[in-house]
Tab-separated table of C-alpha atoms in Angstrom:
chain	number	residue	atom	x	y	z
A	24	LEU	CA	-16.106	0.471	-24.361
A	25	ALA	CA	-16.012	0.618	-28.116
A	26	LYS	CA	-19.207	-0.838	-29.535
A	27	THR	CA	-20.182	-1.603	-33.073
A	28	THR	CA	-23.427	-1.322	-34.976
A	29	GLN	CA	-24.139	-3.307	-38.109
A	30	PRO	CA	-27.267	-4.404	-39.977
A	31	ILE	CA	-29.003	-7.463	-38.543
A	32	SER	CA	-29.438	-9.144	-41.909
A	33	MET	CA	-28.729	-8.798	-45.617
A	34	ASP	CA	-29.760	-10.736	-48.697
A	35	SER	CA	-27.773	-11.133	-51.880
A	36	TYR	CA	-27.552	-13.309	-54.978
A	37	GLU	CA	-24.736	-15.466	-56.189
A	38	GLY	CA	-22.106	-13.566	-58.141
A	39	GLN	CA	-22.923	-10.184	-56.633
A	40	GLU	CA	-20.608	-8.012	-54.567
A	41	VAL	CA	-21.742	-7.585	-50.979
A	42	ASN	CA	-20.830	-4.627	-48.794
A	43	ILE	CA	-21.496	-4.754	-45.056
A	44	THR	CA	-21.003	-1.507	-43.177
A	45	CYS	CA	-20.211	-1.254	-39.496
A	46	SER	CA	-20.173	1.855	-37.333
A	47	HIS	CA	-17.850	2.259	-34.356
A	48	ASN	CA	-18.038	5.859	-33.231
A	49	ASN	CA	-16.022	5.371	-30.042
A	50	ILE	CA	-13.079	3.493	-31.509
A	51	ALA	CA	-9.869	4.090	-29.567
A	52	THR	CA	-6.634	5.276	-31.122
A	53	ASN	CA	-4.863	1.925	-30.804
A	54	ASP	CA	-7.810	-0.258	-31.830
A	55	TYR	CA	-7.842	-2.295	-35.002
A	56	ILE	CA	-11.020	-3.285	-36.822
A	57	THR	CA	-11.476	-6.988	-37.340
A	58	TRP	CA	-14.106	-8.995	-39.181
A	59	TYR	CA	-15.044	-12.600	-38.504
A	60	GLN	CA	-17.305	-15.086	-40.282
A	61	GLN	CA	-19.284	-17.726	-38.431
A	62	PHE	CA	-21.171	-20.749	-39.753
A	63	PRO	CA	-23.751	-22.537	-37.567
A	64	SER	CA	-22.238	-24.654	-34.787
A	65	GLN	CA	-18.694	-23.560	-35.630
A	66	GLY	CA	-16.279	-21.078	-34.133
A	67	PRO	CA	-15.837	-17.701	-35.848
A	68	ARG	CA	-13.195	-17.543	-38.526
A	69	PHE	CA	-10.949	-14.516	-39.057
A	70	ILE	CA	-11.573	-12.759	-42.377
A	71	ILE	CA	-9.647	-9.497	-42.391
A	72	GLN	CA	-8.215	-6.818	-40.136
A	73	GLY	CA	-7.259	-3.200	-40.715
A	74	TYR	CA	-6.380	0.060	-39.037
A	75	LYS	CA	-7.000	2.677	-41.717
A	76	THR	CA	-7.542	3.130	-45.467
A	77	LYS	CA	-7.932	-0.085	-47.419
A	78	VAL	CA	-6.852	-3.646	-46.802
A	79	THR	CA	-7.312	-6.495	-49.258
A	80	ASN	CA	-6.663	-10.211	-49.004
A	81	GLU	CA	-7.681	-13.234	-51.022
A	82	VAL	CA	-11.246	-13.313	-49.726
A	83	ALA	CA	-12.302	-9.743	-48.907
A	84	SER	CA	-11.511	-6.044	-48.798
A	85	LEU	CA	-11.886	-3.692	-45.877
A	86	PHE	CA	-12.443	0.015	-46.383
A	87	ILE	CA	-11.842	2.391	-43.480
A	88	PRO	CA	-12.372	6.164	-43.829
A	89	ALA	CA	-9.969	8.660	-42.322
A	90	ASP	CA	-12.069	9.259	-39.191
A	91	ARG	CA	-12.217	5.461	-38.546
A	92	LYS	CA	-15.738	5.735	-37.195
A	93	SER	CA	-17.014	3.171	-39.646
A	94	SER	CA	-15.736	0.387	-41.866
A	95	THR	CA	-17.060	-1.597	-44.809
A	96	LEU	CA	-16.403	-5.246	-45.509
A	97	SER	CA	-16.595	-6.039	-49.199
A	98	LEU	CA	-17.083	-9.602	-50.412
A	99	PRO	CA	-16.599	-9.920	-54.193
A	100	ARG	CA	-18.814	-12.287	-56.172
A	101	VAL	CA	-20.421	-14.146	-53.292
A	102	SER	CA	-21.467	-17.769	-53.517
A	103	LEU	CA	-23.981	-19.851	-51.576
A	104	SER	CA	-21.187	-20.928	-49.228
A	105	ASP	CA	-20.767	-17.327	-48.079
A	106	THR	CA	-24.100	-17.561	-46.262
A	107	ALA	CA	-23.048	-16.942	-42.662
A	108	VAL	CA	-23.014	-14.436	-39.830
A	109	TYR	CA	-20.414	-11.674	-40.138
A	110	TYR	CA	-19.122	-9.871	-37.065
A	111	CYS	CA	-17.373	-6.512	-36.969
A	112	LEU	CA	-15.246	-5.960	-33.889
A	113	VAL	CA	-12.893	-3.427	-32.403
A	114	GLY	CA	-10.765	-3.711	-29.281
A	115	ASP	CA	-12.231	-2.674	-25.962
A	116	GLY	CA	-9.942	0.299	-25.590
A	117	GLN	CA	-8.626	-0.838	-22.208
A	118	TYR	CA	-4.896	-0.916	-21.961
A	119	ARG	CA	-2.438	-2.800	-19.821
A	120	GLY	CA	1.000	-1.417	-20.345
A	121	SER	CA	1.748	-0.837	-23.985
A	122	SER	CA	-0.838	-3.117	-25.511
A	123	ASN	CA	-4.539	-3.558	-25.105
A	124	THR	CA	-6.182	-6.488	-23.392
A	125	GLY	CA	-7.398	-8.148	-26.547
A	126	LYS	CA	-10.959	-8.133	-25.268
A	127	LEU	CA	-13.443	-8.106	-28.105
A	128	ILE	CA	-17.080	-7.129	-27.929
A	129	PHE	CA	-19.248	-9.214	-30.207
A	130	GLY	CA	-22.584	-7.792	-31.296
A	131	GLN	CA	-25.304	-9.838	-32.976
A	132	GLY	CA	-23.494	-9.633	-36.284
A	133	THR	CA	-24.973	-9.468	-39.777
A	134	THR	CA	-26.645	-12.575	-41.113
A	135	LEU	CA	-25.899	-12.732	-44.839
A	136	GLN	CA	-28.173	-14.927	-46.906
A	137	VAL	CA	-26.930	-15.640	-50.428
A	138	LYS	CA	-29.595	-16.885	-52.809
A	139	PRO	CA	-29.132	-18.779	-56.075
B	16	ASP	CA	-1.441	-28.739	-38.225
B	17	GLY	CA	-1.516	-25.923	-35.675
B	18	GLY	CA	-4.819	-25.031	-34.107
B	19	ILE	CA	-7.154	-25.060	-31.168
B	20	THR	CA	-8.815	-28.224	-29.929
B	21	GLN	CA	-11.913	-28.152	-27.774
B	22	SER	CA	-13.316	-31.254	-26.153
B	23	PRO	CA	-15.775	-32.738	-25.847
B	24	LYS	CA	-17.936	-31.550	-28.716
B	25	TYR	CA	-21.108	-32.280	-26.731
B	26	LEU	CA	-21.429	-32.364	-22.959
B	27	PHE	CA	-24.314	-33.011	-20.625
B	28	ARG	CA	-24.499	-31.804	-17.067
B	29	LYS	CA	-26.694	-32.967	-14.248
B	30	GLU	CA	-28.147	-30.533	-11.764
B	31	GLY	CA	-25.622	-29.553	-9.081
B	32	GLN	CA	-22.681	-30.935	-11.012
B	33	ASN	CA	-19.489	-29.172	-12.045
B	34	VAL	CA	-18.167	-29.887	-15.527
B	35	THR	CA	-14.877	-28.934	-17.156
B	36	LEU	CA	-14.441	-28.016	-20.804
B	37	SER	CA	-11.036	-28.560	-22.331
B	38	CYS	CA	-9.181	-26.130	-24.595
B	39	GLU	CA	-5.707	-26.837	-25.970
B	40	GLN	CA	-3.693	-24.846	-28.504
B	41	ASN	CA	-0.406	-25.557	-30.255
B	42	LEU	CA	-0.065	-22.137	-31.875
B	43	ASN	CA	2.320	-20.873	-29.185
B	44	HIS	CA	-0.133	-18.070	-28.443
B	45	ASP	CA	0.158	-16.143	-25.195
B	46	ALA	CA	-3.496	-15.107	-24.890
B	47	MET	CA	-6.500	-17.390	-24.540
B	48	TYR	CA	-10.207	-16.651	-24.196
B	49	TRP	CA	-13.500	-18.321	-23.325
B	50	TYR	CA	-16.798	-17.164	-24.808
B	51	ARG	CA	-20.387	-18.218	-24.415
B	52	GLN	CA	-22.860	-18.045	-27.293
B	53	ASP	CA	-26.615	-18.369	-26.887
B	54	PRO	CA	-28.915	-19.064	-29.867
B	55	GLY	CA	-29.125	-16.132	-32.275
B	56	GLN	CA	-26.744	-14.056	-30.212
B	57	GLY	CA	-23.174	-12.885	-30.461
B	58	LEU	CA	-20.354	-14.165	-28.281
B	59	ARG	CA	-19.944	-12.993	-24.695
B	60	LEU	CA	-16.600	-13.098	-22.933
B	61	ILE	CA	-16.380	-15.268	-19.818
B	62	TYR	CA	-12.670	-15.215	-18.914
B	63	TYR	CA	-9.423	-14.390	-20.643
B	64	SER	CA	-5.757	-14.917	-19.964
B	65	GLN	CA	-2.884	-12.948	-21.440
B	66	ILE	CA	-0.102	-15.006	-19.866
B	67	VAL	CA	0.440	-18.204	-17.927
B	68	ASN	CA	-0.730	-18.124	-14.309
B	69	ASP	CA	-2.768	-14.968	-14.886
B	70	PHE	CA	-6.373	-14.499	-15.976
B	71	GLN	CA	-9.125	-11.881	-15.771
B	72	LYS	CA	-12.888	-11.985	-15.588
B	73	GLY	CA	-14.825	-11.104	-18.665
B	74	ASP	CA	-18.353	-9.796	-18.824
B	75	ILE	CA	-20.148	-12.919	-17.545
B	76	ALA	CA	-17.712	-14.706	-15.215
B	77	GLU	CA	-20.173	-15.586	-12.463
B	78	GLY	CA	-20.608	-19.345	-12.117
B	79	TYR	CA	-17.444	-20.130	-14.062
B	80	SER	CA	-13.809	-20.721	-13.148
B	81	VAL	CA	-10.599	-21.145	-15.143
B	82	SER	CA	-6.935	-21.964	-14.700
B	83	ARG	CA	-3.868	-21.252	-16.831
B	84	GLU	CA	-1.097	-23.462	-15.540
B	85	LYS	CA	0.340	-24.127	-18.989
B	86	LYS	CA	0.620	-21.916	-22.026
B	87	GLU	CA	-1.138	-24.487	-24.177
B	88	SER	CA	-4.134	-25.130	-21.946
B	89	PHE	CA	-7.011	-23.020	-20.611
B	90	PRO	CA	-9.755	-25.261	-19.143
B	91	LEU	CA	-13.126	-23.806	-18.186
B	92	THR	CA	-15.172	-25.203	-15.310
B	93	VAL	CA	-18.897	-24.584	-15.327
B	94	THR	CA	-19.887	-24.764	-11.685
B	95	SER	CA	-23.233	-25.592	-10.123
B	96	ALA	CA	-23.559	-21.877	-9.354
B	97	GLN	CA	-24.158	-21.217	-13.054
B	98	LYS	CA	-27.920	-21.563	-13.169
B	99	ASN	CA	-28.338	-21.375	-16.919
B	100	PRO	CA	-25.337	-23.203	-18.387
B	101	THR	CA	-26.952	-24.472	-21.569
B	102	ALA	CA	-25.024	-22.763	-24.369
B	103	PHE	CA	-22.340	-23.104	-27.026
B	104	TYR	CA	-18.896	-22.492	-25.517
B	105	LEU	CA	-16.025	-21.266	-27.657
B	106	CYS	CA	-12.350	-21.052	-26.839
B	107	ALA	CA	-9.945	-18.790	-28.711
B	108	SER	CA	-6.284	-17.862	-28.660
B	109	SER	CA	-4.160	-15.071	-30.064
B	110	ARG	CA	-0.719	-13.554	-29.839
B	111	GLY	CA	-2.361	-10.885	-27.703
B	112	GLY	CA	-3.441	-7.285	-28.043
B	113	ASN	CA	-5.009	-6.505	-31.403
B	114	GLN	CA	-3.898	-9.760	-33.005
B	115	PRO	CA	-6.699	-11.843	-34.570
B	116	GLN	CA	-8.185	-14.566	-32.439
B	117	HIS	CA	-8.268	-18.166	-33.605
B	118	PHE	CA	-11.304	-20.142	-32.461
B	119	GLY	CA	-11.927	-23.789	-31.720
B	120	ASP	CA	-14.988	-25.679	-32.945
B	121	GLY	CA	-16.843	-25.259	-29.672
B	122	THR	CA	-18.469	-27.401	-27.006
B	123	ARG	CA	-22.225	-27.569	-26.744
B	124	LEU	CA	-23.319	-27.971	-23.116
B	125	SER	CA	-26.792	-29.144	-22.190
B	126	ILE	CA	-28.572	-29.890	-18.912
B	127	LEU	CA	-30.005	-33.325	-18.245
């Protein structure tokens, strides 16, 4: 099973760029890398997903090197409201037919604390 | 608005009692999932379903049961066999495979 490793916690200040790196050495060929954000007592919210190189949307960027064994979530100019837990996930690598099962393995995530 | 609705938001269970948590989605997603989250921990997969009338056990299925009779609905029953049911339960859906999962707002289950 593909597992991920990411820092338990990070601190930042408002207006700074935050980069959270995740390692996934056993990522399978067909797996995508997906990041979620979770606030207390709420369900996780999808942030960004990528397969290789760089992906950017309105809230974040995702950098994936050629070997895909790690990825970095970049949050530009964070605010206090970005204080949350961030999860990096890859698929479980198990396949049924032509697509994988969609099973995700959640680690403890990275707790980001943004200070004023 | 399309989304996932979990109910109730809070639920209390007496010893020896079965309780059912509701999960409904109007996103026309094929796949649905149930997770359990304990304080300070990540989510753990209980059951998942990729298509109507089919479901598979996740990593912690013991003491739980599910059904998938309709595409829109994936109820979770916490049985009396689950000895430590106090947790935050989250339901999710997706188009399947690597597609992102959309989560509900969760149900917090406690023991009386």
